[in-house]
Amino acid sequence: HVSMSALDRIVASLPRWVLVGGILVLGILFLLVFDPPHSVCDSQLSLLKSIQTPFLYLDSKKKYIKTTGFEASYTKCRNGNSLGACQNLFNGVLKLINDVEASNPECIADLGQVKVIKKAFRDTQDLMVELAWGNKPPESTYDKFGWLDNNHMFLFCRLTGMRIKSEGKNTWEKWREKTMLSLPNPGKLTRADIWRRSLFSASCSNY
């Protein structure tokens, strides 16, 4: 082992510019590790968080509020199962989509993968499929929308587009198949029958 006195002599013998350069390099490495530079998408996410408070994020200034606007409106929609009960949820999620799409184009896919945003998109689309289906299969393909109207289908299709963009088409299709097969009381309906009577068979080119 090299003694401390030997190390001192080595350091003392080094040119000043080498010492200064070494200190600068160590300082830069420290900053990169403990305070990494913010990317454009980091800044976009910070902006989105401020815009989406208190709908998607809790307001840090209001500690007494424990539920986000999304969580409250989602619960109200699921329990109420009506146009009025779901209006706040659908309007809020549509605004969330618009806010994400208004971000830097290079960041949209990454923002869609942020855990809380991804969950909001998936939970809402899940719920819309369930609301339209009901407790049993619609009587026919013409009844597959339930009480949902064209505005709601516009939102459903926007969610599809956003999720495919951020999660990938393959992941979305796997979710679609799993969701279809988990709809209640399919009876003897085939996969094709379930498809025709679910929202998934609606053409988004119409909305």
Coordinates of C-alpha atoms in Angstrom, one line a residue:
H1 CA 0.0 0.0 0.0
V2 CA 1.1 3.5 -0.8
S3 CA 1.5 5.6 2.4
M4 CA -0.2 8.9 2.8
S5 CA 3.2 10.7 2.7
A6 CA 3.9 9.1 -0.6
L7 CA 0.5 10.2 -1.9
D8 CA 1.2 13.7 -0.8
R9 CA 4.4 13.7 -2.7
I10 CA 2.7 12.4 -5.8
V11 CA 0.0 15.1 -5.6
A12 CA 2.5 17.8 -5.0
S13 CA 4.5 16.8 -8.0
L14 CA 1.5 17.1 -10.4
P15 CA 1.2 20.2 -12.5
R16 CA -1.4 22.7 -11.3
W17 CA -3.5 22.3 -14.5
V18 CA -3.8 18.5 -13.9
L19 CA -5.1 19.1 -10.4
V20 CA -7.6 21.7 -11.5
G21 CA -8.7 19.5 -14.4
G22 CA -9.2 16.6 -12.0
I23 CA -11.2 18.6 -9.6
L24 CA -13.5 19.9 -12.4
V25 CA -14.0 16.4 -13.7
L26 CA -14.9 15.1 -10.3
G27 CA -17.3 18.1 -9.8
I28 CA -19.1 17.4 -13.1
L29 CA -19.4 13.7 -12.3
F30 CA -20.9 14.6 -8.9
L31 CA -23.5 16.8 -10.5
L32 CA -24.4 14.2 -13.1
V33 CA -25.0 11.6 -10.4
F34 CA -26.7 13.7 -7.8
D35 CA -28.3 16.4 -9.9
P36 CA -28.7 15.1 -13.4
P37 CA -29.6 17.6 -16.1
H38 CA -33.3 18.0 -17.0
S39 CA -34.3 17.0 -20.5
V40 CA -36.9 18.7 -22.6
C41 CA -39.3 15.9 -21.7
D42 CA -38.6 16.3 -18.0
S43 CA -39.6 19.9 -18.3
Q44 CA -42.7 18.9 -20.2
L45 CA -43.7 16.5 -17.5
S46 CA -43.2 19.2 -14.8
L47 CA -45.5 21.5 -16.8
L48 CA -48.1 18.8 -17.3
K49 CA -48.1 18.0 -13.6
S50 CA -48.8 21.7 -12.8
I51 CA -51.6 21.8 -15.4
Q52 CA -53.1 18.5 -14.3
T53 CA -53.3 19.5 -10.6
P54 CA -55.7 18.7 -8.9
F55 CA -57.3 16.4 -11.5
L56 CA -54.5 13.9 -11.9
Y57 CA -52.1 15.0 -9.1
L58 CA -52.8 16.0 -5.5
D59 CA -52.4 19.7 -4.7
S60 CA -49.4 19.9 -2.3
K61 CA -50.9 23.1 -0.8
K62 CA -54.1 21.3 0.2
K63 CA -52.9 18.4 2.5
Y64 CA -56.4 17.7 3.7
I65 CA -57.4 16.5 0.2
K66 CA -56.5 12.8 -0.2
T67 CA -58.2 12.0 -3.5
T68 CA -57.4 13.4 -7.0
G69 CA -60.1 14.7 -9.2
F70 CA -59.6 11.7 -11.5
E71 CA -60.1 9.2 -8.6
A72 CA -63.2 10.9 -7.4
S73 CA -64.8 11.3 -10.8
Y74 CA -63.9 7.7 -11.8
T75 CA -65.6 6.3 -8.7
K76 CA -68.6 8.5 -9.3
C77 CA -68.9 7.4 -12.9
R78 CA -68.5 3.7 -12.0
N79 CA -71.1 3.9 -9.3
G80 CA -73.5 6.2 -11.1
N81 CA -73.3 4.6 -14.6
S82 CA -75.0 7.6 -16.3
L83 CA -74.2 10.5 -18.5
G84 CA -74.4 13.0 -15.6
A85 CA -72.3 10.8 -13.3
C86 CA -69.5 10.3 -15.9
Q87 CA -69.4 13.8 -17.3
N88 CA -66.5 15.1 -15.1
L89 CA -64.4 12.0 -15.7
F90 CA -64.8 12.1 -19.4
N91 CA -64.2 15.8 -19.7
G92 CA -61.2 15.6 -17.4
V93 CA -59.6 12.7 -19.4
L94 CA -60.3 14.4 -22.7
K95 CA -58.4 17.5 -21.4
L96 CA -55.6 15.2 -20.2
I97 CA -55.2 13.8 -23.7
N98 CA -55.2 17.3 -25.2
D99 CA -52.6 18.5 -22.7
V100 CA -50.4 15.5 -23.5
E101 CA -50.7 16.0 -27.2
A102 CA -50.0 19.7 -26.8
S103 CA -46.5 18.8 -25.5
N104 CA -43.4 18.6 -27.5
P105 CA -44.1 15.9 -30.2
E106 CA -40.9 14.0 -29.2
C107 CA -42.2 13.6 -25.6
I108 CA -45.8 12.5 -26.3
A109 CA -45.1 8.8 -26.2
D110 CA -43.0 9.1 -23.1
L111 CA -45.6 11.1 -21.3
G112 CA -48.2 8.5 -22.1
Q113 CA -46.0 5.9 -20.4
V114 CA -45.8 7.9 -17.1
K115 CA -47.4 5.6 -14.6
V116 CA -50.3 7.8 -13.4
I117 CA -51.1 9.0 -16.9
K118 CA -51.0 5.5 -18.3
K119 CA -53.3 4.2 -15.6
A120 CA -55.8 7.0 -16.1
F121 CA -56.0 6.2 -19.8
R122 CA -56.3 2.5 -19.3
D123 CA -58.8 2.6 -16.4
T124 CA -61.0 5.0 -18.3
Q125 CA -61.1 2.9 -21.5
D126 CA -61.7 -0.2 -19.4
L127 CA -64.6 1.5 -17.7
M128 CA -66.1 2.7 -21.0
V129 CA -66.1 -0.8 -22.4
E130 CA -67.8 -2.1 -19.2
L131 CA -70.4 0.6 -19.1
A132 CA -71.4 0.0 -22.7
W133 CA -71.6 -3.8 -22.2
G134 CA -73.5 -3.7 -18.9
N135 CA -74.1 -6.8 -16.7
K136 CA -74.9 -8.9 -19.7
P137 CA -74.2 -8.8 -23.5
P138 CA -76.1 -6.2 -25.5
E139 CA -79.1 -7.7 -27.3
S140 CA -77.6 -6.9 -30.7
T141 CA -74.6 -5.1 -32.3
Y142 CA -76.9 -2.0 -32.6
D143 CA -77.1 -1.8 -28.8
K144 CA -73.4 -2.0 -28.1
F145 CA -73.0 1.7 -27.2
G146 CA -75.4 1.6 -24.2
W147 CA -76.0 5.2 -23.2
L148 CA -72.7 6.4 -24.7
D149 CA -73.0 8.8 -27.5
N150 CA -70.8 10.1 -30.4
N151 CA -68.9 12.4 -28.0
H152 CA -68.0 9.5 -25.8
M153 CA -66.9 7.4 -28.7
F154 CA -64.7 10.3 -29.8
L155 CA -63.0 10.1 -26.4
F156 CA -62.8 6.3 -26.6
C157 CA -61.1 6.5 -30.0
R158 CA -58.7 9.3 -28.8
L159 CA -57.8 7.0 -25.9
T160 CA -57.1 4.1 -28.4
G161 CA -54.8 6.3 -30.5
M162 CA -53.0 7.7 -27.5
R163 CA -52.4 4.3 -25.9
I164 CA -51.2 2.7 -29.2
K165 CA -48.8 5.6 -29.6
S166 CA -47.4 5.3 -26.1
E167 CA -47.7 1.6 -25.3
G168 CA -47.5 0.1 -28.8
K169 CA -50.1 -1.6 -30.9
N170 CA -49.2 -5.1 -29.8
T171 CA -49.6 -4.2 -26.1
W172 CA -53.0 -2.5 -26.7
E173 CA -54.3 -5.4 -28.7
K174 CA -53.3 -7.8 -25.9
W175 CA -55.3 -5.6 -23.5
R176 CA -58.2 -5.5 -25.9
E177 CA -58.4 -9.3 -26.1
K178 CA -58.1 -9.8 -22.3
T179 CA -60.8 -7.1 -21.7
M180 CA -63.2 -8.7 -24.2
L181 CA -62.9 -12.1 -22.7
S182 CA -63.4 -10.7 -19.2
L183 CA -66.8 -9.0 -20.0
P184 CA -69.6 -10.4 -17.7
N185 CA -72.0 -13.2 -18.6
P186 CA -70.9 -13.9 -22.2
G187 CA -72.9 -17.2 -22.1
K188 CA -72.2 -19.1 -25.3
L189 CA -71.1 -16.1 -27.3
T190 CA -68.0 -16.7 -29.4
R191 CA -65.1 -14.3 -29.5
A192 CA -66.5 -12.9 -32.8
D193 CA -70.0 -12.4 -31.2
I194 CA -68.4 -10.6 -28.2
W195 CA -66.4 -8.4 -30.6
R196 CA -69.5 -7.4 -32.6
R197 CA -71.4 -6.5 -29.4
S198 CA -68.6 -4.5 -27.8
L199 CA -67.2 -1.0 -28.3
F200 CA -64.1 -2.5 -29.9
S201 CA -66.1 -3.2 -33.1
A202 CA -66.9 0.5 -33.6
S203 CA -64.9 2.1 -36.4
C204 CA -63.0 5.1 -35.1
S205 CA -63.0 6.5 -38.7
N206 CA -66.6 7.6 -37.8
Y207 CA -65.5 9.8 -34.9

